[in-house]
PDB file of C-alpha atoms in Angstrom:
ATOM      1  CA  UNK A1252       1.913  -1.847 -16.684  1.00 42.00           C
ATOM      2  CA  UNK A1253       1.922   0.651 -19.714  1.00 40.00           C
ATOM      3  CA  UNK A1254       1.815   3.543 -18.563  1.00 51.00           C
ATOM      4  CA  UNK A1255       4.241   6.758 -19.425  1.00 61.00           C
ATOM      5  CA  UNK A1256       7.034   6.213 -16.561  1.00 71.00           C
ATOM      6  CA  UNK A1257       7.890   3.026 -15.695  1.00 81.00           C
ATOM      7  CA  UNK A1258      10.536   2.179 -12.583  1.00 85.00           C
ATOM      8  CA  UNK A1259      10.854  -1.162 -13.744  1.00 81.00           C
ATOM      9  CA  UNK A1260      14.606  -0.491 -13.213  1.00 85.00           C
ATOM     10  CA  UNK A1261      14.281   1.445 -10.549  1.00 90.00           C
ATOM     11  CA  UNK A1262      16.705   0.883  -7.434  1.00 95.00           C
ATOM     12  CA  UNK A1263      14.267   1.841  -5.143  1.00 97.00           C
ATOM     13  CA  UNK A1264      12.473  -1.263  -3.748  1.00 97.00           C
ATOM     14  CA  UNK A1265       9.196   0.945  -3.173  1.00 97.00           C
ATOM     15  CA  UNK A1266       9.120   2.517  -6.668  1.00 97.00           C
ATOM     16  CA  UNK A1267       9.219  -1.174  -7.981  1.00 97.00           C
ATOM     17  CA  UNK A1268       6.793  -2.227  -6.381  1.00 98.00           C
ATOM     18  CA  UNK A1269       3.772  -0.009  -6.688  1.00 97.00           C
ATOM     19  CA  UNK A1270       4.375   0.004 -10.819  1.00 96.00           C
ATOM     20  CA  UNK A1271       2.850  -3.532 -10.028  1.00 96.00           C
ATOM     21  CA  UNK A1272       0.387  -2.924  -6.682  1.00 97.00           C
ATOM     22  CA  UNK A1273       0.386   0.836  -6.972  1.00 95.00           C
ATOM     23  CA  UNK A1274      -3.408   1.368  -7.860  1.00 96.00           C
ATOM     24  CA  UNK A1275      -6.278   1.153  -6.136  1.00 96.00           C
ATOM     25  CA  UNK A1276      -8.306  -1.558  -7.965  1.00 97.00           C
ATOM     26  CA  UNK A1277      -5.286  -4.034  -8.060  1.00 98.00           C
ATOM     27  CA  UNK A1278      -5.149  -3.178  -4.230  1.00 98.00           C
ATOM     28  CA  UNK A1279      -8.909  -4.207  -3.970  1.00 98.00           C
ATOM     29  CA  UNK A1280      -8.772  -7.050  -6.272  1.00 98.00           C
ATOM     30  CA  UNK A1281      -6.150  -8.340  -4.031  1.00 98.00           C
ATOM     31  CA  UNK A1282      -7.897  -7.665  -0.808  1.00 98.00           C
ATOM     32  CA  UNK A1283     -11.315  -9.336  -2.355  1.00 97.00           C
ATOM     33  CA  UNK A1284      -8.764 -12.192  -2.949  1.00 98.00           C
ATOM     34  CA  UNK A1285      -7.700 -12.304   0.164  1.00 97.00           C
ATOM     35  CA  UNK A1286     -11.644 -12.836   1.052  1.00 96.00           C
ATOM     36  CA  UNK A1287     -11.491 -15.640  -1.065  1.00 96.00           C
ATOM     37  CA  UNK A1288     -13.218 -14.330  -4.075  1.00 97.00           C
ATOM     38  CA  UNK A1289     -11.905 -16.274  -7.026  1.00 97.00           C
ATOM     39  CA  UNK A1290     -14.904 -15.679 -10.416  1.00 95.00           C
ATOM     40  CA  UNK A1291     -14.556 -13.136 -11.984  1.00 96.00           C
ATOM     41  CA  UNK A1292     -18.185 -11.926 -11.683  1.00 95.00           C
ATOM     42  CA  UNK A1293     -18.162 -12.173  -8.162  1.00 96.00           C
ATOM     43  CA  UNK A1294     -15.046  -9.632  -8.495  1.00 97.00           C
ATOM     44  CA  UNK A1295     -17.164  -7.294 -10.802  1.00 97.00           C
ATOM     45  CA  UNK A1296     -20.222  -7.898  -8.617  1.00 96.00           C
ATOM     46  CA  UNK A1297     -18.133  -7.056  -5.455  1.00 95.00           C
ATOM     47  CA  UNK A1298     -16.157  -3.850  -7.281  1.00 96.00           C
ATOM     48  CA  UNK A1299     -18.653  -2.926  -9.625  1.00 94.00           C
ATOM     49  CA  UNK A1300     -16.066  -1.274 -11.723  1.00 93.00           C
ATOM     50  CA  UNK A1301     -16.611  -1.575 -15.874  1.00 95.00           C
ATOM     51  CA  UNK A1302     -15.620  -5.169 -17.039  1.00 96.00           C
ATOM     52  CA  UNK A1303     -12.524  -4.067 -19.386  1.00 97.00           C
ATOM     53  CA  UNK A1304     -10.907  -2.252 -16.284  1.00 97.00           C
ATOM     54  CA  UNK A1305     -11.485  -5.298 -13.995  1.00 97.00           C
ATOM     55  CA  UNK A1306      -9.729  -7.286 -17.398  1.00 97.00           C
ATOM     56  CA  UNK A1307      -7.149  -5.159 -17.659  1.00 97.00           C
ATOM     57  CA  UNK A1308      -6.217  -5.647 -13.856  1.00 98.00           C
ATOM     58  CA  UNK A1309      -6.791  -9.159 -13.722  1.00 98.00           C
ATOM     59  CA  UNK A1310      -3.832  -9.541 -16.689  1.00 97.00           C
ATOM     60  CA  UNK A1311      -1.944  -7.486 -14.828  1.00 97.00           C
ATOM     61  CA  UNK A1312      -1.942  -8.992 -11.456  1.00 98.00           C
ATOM     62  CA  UNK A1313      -1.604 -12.621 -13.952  1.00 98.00           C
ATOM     63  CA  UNK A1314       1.489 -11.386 -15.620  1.00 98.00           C
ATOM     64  CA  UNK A1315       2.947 -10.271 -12.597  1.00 98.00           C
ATOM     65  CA  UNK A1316       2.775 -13.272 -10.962  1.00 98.00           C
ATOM     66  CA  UNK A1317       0.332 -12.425  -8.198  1.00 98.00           C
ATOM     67  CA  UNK A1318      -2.775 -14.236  -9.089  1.00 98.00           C
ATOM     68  CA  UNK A1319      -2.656 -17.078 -10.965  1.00 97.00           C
ATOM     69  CA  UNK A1320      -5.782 -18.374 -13.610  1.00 95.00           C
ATOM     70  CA  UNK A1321      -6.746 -21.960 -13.686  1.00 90.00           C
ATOM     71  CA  UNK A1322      -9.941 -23.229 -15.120  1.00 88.00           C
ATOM     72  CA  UNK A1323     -13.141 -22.721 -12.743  1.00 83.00           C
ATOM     73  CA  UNK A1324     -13.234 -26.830 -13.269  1.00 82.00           C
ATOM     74  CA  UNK A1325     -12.225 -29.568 -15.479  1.00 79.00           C
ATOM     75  CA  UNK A1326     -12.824 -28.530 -19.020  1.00 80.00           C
ATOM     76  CA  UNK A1327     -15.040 -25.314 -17.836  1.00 80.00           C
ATOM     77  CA  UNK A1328     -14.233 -22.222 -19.961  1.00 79.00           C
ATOM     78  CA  UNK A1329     -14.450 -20.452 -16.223  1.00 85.00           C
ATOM     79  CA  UNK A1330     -11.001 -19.649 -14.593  1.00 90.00           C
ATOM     80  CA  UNK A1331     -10.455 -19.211 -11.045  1.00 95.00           C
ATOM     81  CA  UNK A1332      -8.092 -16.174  -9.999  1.00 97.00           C
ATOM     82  CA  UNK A1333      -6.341 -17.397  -7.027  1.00 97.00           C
ATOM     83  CA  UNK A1334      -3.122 -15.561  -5.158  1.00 98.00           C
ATOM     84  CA  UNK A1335       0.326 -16.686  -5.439  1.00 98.00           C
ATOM     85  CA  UNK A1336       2.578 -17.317  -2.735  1.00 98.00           C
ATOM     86  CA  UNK A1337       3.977 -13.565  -4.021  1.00 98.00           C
ATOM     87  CA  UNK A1338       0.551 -12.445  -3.498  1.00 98.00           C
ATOM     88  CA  UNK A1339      -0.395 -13.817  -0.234  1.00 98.00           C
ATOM     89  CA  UNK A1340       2.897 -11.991   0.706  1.00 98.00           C
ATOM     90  CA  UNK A1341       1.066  -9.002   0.044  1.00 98.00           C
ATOM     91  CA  UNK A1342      -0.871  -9.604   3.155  1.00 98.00           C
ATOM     92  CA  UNK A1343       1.171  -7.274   5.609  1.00 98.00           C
ATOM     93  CA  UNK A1344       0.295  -4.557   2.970  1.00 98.00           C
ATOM     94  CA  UNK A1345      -3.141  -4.618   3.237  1.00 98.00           C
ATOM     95  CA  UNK A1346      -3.271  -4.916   6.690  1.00 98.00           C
ATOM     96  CA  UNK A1347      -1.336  -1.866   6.910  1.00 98.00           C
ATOM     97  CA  UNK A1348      -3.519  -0.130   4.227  1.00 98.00           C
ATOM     98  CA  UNK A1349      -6.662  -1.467   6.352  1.00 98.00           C
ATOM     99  CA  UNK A1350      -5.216  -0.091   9.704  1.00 98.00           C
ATOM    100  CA  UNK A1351      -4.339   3.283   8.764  1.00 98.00           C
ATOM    101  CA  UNK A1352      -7.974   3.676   6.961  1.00 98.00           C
ATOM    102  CA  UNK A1353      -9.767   2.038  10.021  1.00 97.00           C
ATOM    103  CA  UNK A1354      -7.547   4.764  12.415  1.00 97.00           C
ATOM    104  CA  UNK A1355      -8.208   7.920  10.014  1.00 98.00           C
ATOM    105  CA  UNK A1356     -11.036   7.406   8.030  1.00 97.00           C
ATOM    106  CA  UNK A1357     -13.864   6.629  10.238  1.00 97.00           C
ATOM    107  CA  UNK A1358     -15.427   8.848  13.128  1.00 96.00           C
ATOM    108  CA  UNK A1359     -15.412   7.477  16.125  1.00 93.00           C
ATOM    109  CA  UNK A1360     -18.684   4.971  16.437  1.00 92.00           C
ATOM    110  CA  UNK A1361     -18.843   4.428  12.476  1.00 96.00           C
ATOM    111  CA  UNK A1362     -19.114   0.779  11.947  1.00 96.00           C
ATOM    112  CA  UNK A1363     -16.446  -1.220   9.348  1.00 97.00           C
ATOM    113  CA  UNK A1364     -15.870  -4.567   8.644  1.00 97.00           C
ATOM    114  CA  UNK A1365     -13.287  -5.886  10.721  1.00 97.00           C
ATOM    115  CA  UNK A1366     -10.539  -8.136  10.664  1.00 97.00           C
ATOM    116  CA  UNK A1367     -10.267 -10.771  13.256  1.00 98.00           C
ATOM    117  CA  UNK A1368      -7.994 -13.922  13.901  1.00 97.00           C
ATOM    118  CA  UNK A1369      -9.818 -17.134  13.145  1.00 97.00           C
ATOM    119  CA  UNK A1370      -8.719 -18.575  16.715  1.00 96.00           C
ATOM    120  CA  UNK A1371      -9.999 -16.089  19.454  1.00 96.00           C
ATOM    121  CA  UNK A1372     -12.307 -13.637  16.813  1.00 97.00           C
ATOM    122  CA  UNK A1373     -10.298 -10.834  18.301  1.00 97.00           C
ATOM    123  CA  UNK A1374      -8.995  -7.429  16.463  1.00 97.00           C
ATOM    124  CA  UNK A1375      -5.240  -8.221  14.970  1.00 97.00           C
ATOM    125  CA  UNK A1376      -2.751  -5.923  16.747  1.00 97.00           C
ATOM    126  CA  UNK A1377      -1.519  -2.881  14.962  1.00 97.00           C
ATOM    127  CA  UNK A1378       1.422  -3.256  12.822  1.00 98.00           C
ATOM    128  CA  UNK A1379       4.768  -1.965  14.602  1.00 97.00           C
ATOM    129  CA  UNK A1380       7.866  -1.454  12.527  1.00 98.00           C
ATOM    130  CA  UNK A1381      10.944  -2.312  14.346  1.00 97.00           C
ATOM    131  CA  UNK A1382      14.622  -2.609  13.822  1.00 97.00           C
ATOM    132  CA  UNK A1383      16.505  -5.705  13.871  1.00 96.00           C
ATOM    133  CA  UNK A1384      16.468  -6.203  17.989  1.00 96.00           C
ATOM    134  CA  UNK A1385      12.781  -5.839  18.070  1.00 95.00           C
ATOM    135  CA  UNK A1386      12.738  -2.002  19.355  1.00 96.00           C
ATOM    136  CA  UNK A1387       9.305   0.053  17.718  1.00 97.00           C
ATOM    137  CA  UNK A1388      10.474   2.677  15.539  1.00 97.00           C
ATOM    138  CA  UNK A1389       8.704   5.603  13.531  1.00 96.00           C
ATOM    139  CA  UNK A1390      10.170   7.113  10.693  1.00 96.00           C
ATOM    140  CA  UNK A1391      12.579   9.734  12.360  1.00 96.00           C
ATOM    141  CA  UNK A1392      14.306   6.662  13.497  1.00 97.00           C
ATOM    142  CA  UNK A1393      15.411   5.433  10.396  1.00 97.00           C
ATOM    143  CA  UNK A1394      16.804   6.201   6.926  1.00 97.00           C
ATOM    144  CA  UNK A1395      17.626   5.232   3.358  1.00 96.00           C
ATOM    145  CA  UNK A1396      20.816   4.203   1.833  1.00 96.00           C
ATOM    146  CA  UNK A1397      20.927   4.282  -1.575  1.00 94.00           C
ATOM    147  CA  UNK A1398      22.809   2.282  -4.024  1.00 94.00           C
ATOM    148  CA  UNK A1399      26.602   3.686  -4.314  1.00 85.00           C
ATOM    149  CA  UNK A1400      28.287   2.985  -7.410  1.00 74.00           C
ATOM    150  CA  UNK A1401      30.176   4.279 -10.396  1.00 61.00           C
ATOM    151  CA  UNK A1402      27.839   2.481 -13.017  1.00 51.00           C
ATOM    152  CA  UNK A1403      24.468   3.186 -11.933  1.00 46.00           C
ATOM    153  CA  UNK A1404      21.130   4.291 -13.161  1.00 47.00           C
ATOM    154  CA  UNK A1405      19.785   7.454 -10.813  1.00 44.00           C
TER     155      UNK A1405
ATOM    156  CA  UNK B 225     -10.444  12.555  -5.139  1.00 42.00           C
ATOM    157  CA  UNK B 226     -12.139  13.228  -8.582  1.00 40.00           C
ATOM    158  CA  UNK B 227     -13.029   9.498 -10.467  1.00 51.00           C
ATOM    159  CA  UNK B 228     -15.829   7.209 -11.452  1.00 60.00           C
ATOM    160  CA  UNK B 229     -16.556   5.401  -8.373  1.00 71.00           C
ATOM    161  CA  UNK B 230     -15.826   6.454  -5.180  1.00 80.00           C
ATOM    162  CA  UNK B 231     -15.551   4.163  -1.624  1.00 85.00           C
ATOM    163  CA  UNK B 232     -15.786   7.185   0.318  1.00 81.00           C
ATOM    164  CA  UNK B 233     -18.725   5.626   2.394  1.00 85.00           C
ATOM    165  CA  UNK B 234     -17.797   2.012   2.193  1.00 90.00           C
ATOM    166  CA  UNK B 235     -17.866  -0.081   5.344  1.00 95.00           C
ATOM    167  CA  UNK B 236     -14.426  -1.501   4.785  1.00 97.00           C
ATOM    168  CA  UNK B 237     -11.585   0.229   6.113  1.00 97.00           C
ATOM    169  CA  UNK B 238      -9.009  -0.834   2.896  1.00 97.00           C
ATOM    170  CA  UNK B 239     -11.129   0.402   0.362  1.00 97.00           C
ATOM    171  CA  UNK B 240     -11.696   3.802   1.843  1.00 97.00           C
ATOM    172  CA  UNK B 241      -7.852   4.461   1.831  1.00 98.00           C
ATOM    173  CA  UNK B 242      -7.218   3.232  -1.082  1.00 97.00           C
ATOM    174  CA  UNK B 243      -9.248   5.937  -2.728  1.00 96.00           C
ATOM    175  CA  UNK B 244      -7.067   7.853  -0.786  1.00 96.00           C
ATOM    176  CA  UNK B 245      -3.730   6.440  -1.414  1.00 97.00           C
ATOM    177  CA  UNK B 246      -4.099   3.979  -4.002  1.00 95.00           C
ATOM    178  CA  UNK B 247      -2.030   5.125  -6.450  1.00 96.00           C
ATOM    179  CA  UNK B 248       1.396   4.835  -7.265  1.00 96.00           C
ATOM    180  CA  UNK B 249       2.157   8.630  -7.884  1.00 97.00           C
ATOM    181  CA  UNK B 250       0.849   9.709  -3.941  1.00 98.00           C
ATOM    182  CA  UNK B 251       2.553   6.686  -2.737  1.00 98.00           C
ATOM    183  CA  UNK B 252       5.840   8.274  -4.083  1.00 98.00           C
ATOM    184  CA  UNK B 253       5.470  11.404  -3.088  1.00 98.00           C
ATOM    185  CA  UNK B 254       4.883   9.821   0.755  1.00 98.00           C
ATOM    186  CA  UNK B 255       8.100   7.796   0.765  1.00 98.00           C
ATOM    187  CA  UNK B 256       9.483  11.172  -1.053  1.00 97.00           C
ATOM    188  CA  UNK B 257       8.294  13.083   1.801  1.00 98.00           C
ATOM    189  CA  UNK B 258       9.467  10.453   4.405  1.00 97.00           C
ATOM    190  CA  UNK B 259      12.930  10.781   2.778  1.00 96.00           C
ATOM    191  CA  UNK B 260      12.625  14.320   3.896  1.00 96.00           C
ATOM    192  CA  UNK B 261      11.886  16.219   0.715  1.00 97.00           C
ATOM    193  CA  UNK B 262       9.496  19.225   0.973  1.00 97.00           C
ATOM    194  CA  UNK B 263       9.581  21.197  -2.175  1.00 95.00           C
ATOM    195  CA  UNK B 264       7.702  20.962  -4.886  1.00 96.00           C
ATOM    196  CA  UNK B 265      10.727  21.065  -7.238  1.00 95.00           C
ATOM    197  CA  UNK B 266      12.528  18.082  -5.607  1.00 96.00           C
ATOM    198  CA  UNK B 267       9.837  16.433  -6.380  1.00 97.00           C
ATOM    199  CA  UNK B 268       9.361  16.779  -9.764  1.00 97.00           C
ATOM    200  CA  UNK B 269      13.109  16.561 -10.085  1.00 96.00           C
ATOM    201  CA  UNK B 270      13.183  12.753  -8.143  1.00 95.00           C
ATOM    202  CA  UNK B 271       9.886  12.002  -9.676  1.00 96.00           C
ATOM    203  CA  UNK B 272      10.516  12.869 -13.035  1.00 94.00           C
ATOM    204  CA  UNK B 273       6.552  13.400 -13.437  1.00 93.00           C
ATOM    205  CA  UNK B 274       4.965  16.269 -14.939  1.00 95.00           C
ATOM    206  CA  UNK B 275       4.482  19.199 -13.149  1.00 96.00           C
ATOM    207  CA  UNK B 276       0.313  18.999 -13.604  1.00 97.00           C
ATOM    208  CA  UNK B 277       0.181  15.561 -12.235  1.00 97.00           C
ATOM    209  CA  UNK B 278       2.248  15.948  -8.899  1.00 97.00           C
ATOM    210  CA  UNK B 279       0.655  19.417  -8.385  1.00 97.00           C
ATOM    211  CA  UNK B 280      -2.520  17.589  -8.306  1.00 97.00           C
ATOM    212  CA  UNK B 281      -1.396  15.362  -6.359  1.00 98.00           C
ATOM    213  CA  UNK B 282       0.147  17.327  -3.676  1.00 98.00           C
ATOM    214  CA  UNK B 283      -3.441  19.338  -3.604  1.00 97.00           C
ATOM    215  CA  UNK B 284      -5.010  16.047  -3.153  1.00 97.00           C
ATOM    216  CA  UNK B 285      -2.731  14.784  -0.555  1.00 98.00           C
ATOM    217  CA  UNK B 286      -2.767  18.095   1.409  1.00 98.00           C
ATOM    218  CA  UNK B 287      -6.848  18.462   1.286  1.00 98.00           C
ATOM    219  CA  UNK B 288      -6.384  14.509   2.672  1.00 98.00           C
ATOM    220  CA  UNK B 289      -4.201  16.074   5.698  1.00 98.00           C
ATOM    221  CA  UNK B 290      -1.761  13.552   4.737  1.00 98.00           C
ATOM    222  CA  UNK B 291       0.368  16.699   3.779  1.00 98.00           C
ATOM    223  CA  UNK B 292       0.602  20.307   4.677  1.00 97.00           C
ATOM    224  CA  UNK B 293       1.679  23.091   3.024  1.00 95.00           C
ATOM    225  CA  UNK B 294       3.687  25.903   4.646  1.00 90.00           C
ATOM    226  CA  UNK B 295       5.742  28.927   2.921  1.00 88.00           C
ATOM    227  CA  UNK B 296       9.289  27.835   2.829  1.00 83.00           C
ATOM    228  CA  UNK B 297      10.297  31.109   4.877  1.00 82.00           C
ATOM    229  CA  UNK B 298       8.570  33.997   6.529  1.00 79.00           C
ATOM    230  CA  UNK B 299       6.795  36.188   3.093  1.00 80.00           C
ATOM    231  CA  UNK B 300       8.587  33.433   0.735  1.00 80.00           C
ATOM    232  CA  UNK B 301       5.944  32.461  -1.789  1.00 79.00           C
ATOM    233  CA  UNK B 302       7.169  28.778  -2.451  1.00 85.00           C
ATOM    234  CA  UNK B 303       5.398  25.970  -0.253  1.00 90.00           C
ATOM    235  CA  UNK B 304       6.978  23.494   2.126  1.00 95.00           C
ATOM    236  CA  UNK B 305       5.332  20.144   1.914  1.00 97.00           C
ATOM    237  CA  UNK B 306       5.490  18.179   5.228  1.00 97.00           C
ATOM    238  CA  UNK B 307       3.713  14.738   6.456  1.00 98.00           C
ATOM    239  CA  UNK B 308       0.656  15.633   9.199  1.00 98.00           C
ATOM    240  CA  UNK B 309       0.741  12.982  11.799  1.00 98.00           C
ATOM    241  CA  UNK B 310      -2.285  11.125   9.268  1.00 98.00           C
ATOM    242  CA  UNK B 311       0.324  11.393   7.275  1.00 98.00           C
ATOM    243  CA  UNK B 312       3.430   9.586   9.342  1.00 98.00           C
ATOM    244  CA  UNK B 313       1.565   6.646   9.770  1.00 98.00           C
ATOM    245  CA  UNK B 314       1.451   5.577   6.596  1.00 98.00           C
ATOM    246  CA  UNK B 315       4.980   4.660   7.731  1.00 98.00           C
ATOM    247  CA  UNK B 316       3.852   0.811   8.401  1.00 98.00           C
ATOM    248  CA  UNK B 317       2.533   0.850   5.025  1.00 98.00           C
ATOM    249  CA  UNK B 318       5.191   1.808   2.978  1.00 98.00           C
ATOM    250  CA  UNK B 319       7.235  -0.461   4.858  1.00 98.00           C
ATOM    251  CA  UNK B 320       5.109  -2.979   3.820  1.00 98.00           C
ATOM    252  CA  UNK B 321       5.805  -2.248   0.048  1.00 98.00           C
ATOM    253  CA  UNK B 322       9.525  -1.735   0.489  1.00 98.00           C
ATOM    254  CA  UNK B 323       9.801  -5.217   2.014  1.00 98.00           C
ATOM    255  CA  UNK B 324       7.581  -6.893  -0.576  1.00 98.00           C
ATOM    256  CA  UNK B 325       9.559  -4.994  -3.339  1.00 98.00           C
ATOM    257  CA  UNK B 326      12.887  -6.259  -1.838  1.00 97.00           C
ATOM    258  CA  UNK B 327      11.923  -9.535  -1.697  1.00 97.00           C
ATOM    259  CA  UNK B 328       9.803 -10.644  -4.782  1.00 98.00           C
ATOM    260  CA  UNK B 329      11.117  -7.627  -7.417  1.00 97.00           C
ATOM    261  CA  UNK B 330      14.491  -8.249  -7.420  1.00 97.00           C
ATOM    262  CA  UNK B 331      17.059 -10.651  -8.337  1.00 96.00           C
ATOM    263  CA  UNK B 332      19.231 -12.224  -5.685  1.00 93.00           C
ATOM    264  CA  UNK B 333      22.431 -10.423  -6.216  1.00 92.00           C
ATOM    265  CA  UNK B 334      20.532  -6.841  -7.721  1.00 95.00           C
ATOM    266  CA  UNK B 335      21.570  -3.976  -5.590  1.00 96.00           C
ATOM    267  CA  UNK B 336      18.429  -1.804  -4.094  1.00 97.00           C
ATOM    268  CA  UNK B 337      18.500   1.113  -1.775  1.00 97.00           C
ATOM    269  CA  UNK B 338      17.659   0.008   1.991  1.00 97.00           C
ATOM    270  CA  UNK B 339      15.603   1.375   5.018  1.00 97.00           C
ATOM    271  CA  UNK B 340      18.207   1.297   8.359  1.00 98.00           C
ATOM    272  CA  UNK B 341      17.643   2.150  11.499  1.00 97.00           C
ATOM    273  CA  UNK B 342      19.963   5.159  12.381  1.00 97.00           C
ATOM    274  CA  UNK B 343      20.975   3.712  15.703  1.00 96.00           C
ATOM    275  CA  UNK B 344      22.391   0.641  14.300  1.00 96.00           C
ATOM    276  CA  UNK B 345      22.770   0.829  10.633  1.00 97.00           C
ATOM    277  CA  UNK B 346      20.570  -2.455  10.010  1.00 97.00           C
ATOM    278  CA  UNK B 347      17.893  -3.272   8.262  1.00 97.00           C
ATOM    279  CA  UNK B 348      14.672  -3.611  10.074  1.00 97.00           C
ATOM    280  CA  UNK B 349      13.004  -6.745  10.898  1.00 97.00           C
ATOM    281  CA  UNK B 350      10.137  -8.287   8.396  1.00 97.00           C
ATOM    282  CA  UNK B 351       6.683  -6.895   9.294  1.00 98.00           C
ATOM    283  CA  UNK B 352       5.109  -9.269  11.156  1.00 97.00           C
ATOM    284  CA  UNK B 353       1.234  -9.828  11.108  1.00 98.00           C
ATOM    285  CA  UNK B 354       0.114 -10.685  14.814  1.00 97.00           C
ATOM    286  CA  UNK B 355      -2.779 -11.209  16.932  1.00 97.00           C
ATOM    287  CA  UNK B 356      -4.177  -9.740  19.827  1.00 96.00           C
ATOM    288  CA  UNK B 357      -1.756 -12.682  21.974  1.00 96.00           C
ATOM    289  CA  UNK B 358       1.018 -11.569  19.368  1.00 95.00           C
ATOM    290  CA  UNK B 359       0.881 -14.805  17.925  1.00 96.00           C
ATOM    291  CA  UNK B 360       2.385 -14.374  13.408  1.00 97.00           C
ATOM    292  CA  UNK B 361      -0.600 -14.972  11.680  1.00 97.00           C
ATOM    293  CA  UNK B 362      -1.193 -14.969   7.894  1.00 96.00           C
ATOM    294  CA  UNK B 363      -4.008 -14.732   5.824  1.00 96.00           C
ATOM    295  CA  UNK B 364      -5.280 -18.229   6.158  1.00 96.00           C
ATOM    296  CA  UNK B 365      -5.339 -17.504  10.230  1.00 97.00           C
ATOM    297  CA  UNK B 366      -7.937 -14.424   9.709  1.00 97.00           C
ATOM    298  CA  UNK B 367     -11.441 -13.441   8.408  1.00 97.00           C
ATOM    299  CA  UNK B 368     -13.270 -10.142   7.584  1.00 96.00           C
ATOM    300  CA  UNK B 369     -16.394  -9.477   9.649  1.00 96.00           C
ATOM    301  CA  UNK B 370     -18.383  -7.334   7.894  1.00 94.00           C
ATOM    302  CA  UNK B 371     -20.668  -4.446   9.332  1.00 94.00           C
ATOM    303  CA  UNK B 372     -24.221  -6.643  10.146  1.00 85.00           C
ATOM    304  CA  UNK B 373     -27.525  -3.986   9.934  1.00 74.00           C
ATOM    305  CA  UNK B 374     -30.567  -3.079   8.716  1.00 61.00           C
ATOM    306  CA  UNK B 375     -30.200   0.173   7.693  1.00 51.00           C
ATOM    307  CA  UNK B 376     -26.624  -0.325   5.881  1.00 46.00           C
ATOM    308  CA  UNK B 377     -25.082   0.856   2.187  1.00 47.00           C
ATOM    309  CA  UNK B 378     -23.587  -2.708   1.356  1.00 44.00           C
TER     310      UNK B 378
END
């Protein structure tokens, strides 16, 4: 995305990644794909954010290969945003971002939409991070390794 | 935090955070401050952003209680910034952009940093998306029930 600083090049698989997904309409664009909203006025409608933003985005998710445009119908001039497999991969992402708001961003009776398996209509379990036996872990239990090497980029 | 539309009232859970921590500058400083940096010159120095910017940000994060600002010593005038326990969990969630980063922003061979656990020096297992049974689910195995009322904001 064109923006100042880029980490395009960056080693760091985070800082990669939210050049791409870091922003909160992409994240909502995604989720409202997720939802199966496909038009773009149904995006706008659902968003209501200014039309050139919602644009912008859409191009941006396009290019970087997370939605993909095909037309509405056969020889419409209506295209249909749909996620790729890399977007639908974004899934555990915004069930995490959904968790953490539905934990700390609600009092206690408030009522939000919910997310519920299709089979038994029943909550989804919180996401646990674990290591590779299966044991939970929180952040003190882990750490980053960096790249080492004599012909890097920081 | 200060823009044109806000979802600080919205029923759904995702877009309430994101407003929060939808954007790719607080998401940073989070897996900055996971990494165990707490001064505000570390940051800028692994950042590389301007000084106005991330000391917005850091104001924004701390009035979020995602962060919180201590002195550095006893009478020292510089600030400590340290995750809050709101602030820990967003562990799950920049997990989930790590692993998405890893696997879809990268070529096969490219070196990247990588999260470990400290007891056995692995990388941690894929999130996993479950159900209430614990049963892997994707996107296609879940809906979003929305808030149903009479007196609602849509």
């Amino acid at each position: 995305m064109a923006r100042g600083v880029t980490h395009e090049r960056a080693e760091c698989p985070v800082a990669r990644a939210v050049d791409v997904i870091g922003d909160r309409w992409s994240l909502l664009i995604v989720r409202d794909a997720f939802d199966g909203i496909t038009r773009f006025s149904d995006f706008q409608r659902n968003l209501g954010l200014a039309k050139n933003i919602l644009a912008s985005r859409l191009r941006d998710l396009t290019a970087a290969g997370i939605l993909e445009a095909v037309p509405a119908a056969e020889g419409s001039a209506y295209r249909k945003y749909t996620l790729t497999e890399k977007g639908r991969e974004l899934f555990s992402l915004i069930v995490a971002i959904r968790q953490w708001g539905e934990e700390y961003l609600f009092e206690d009776q408030e009522p939000h939409s919910v997310l519920l398996d299709t089979e038994h209509e029943r909550p989804l379990r919180r996401l646990e991070v674990v290591d590779s036996t299966g044991r939970a872990l929180t952040s003190s239990g882990t750490f980053v390794r960096k790249v080492s090497h004599g012909d890097a980029r920081s």
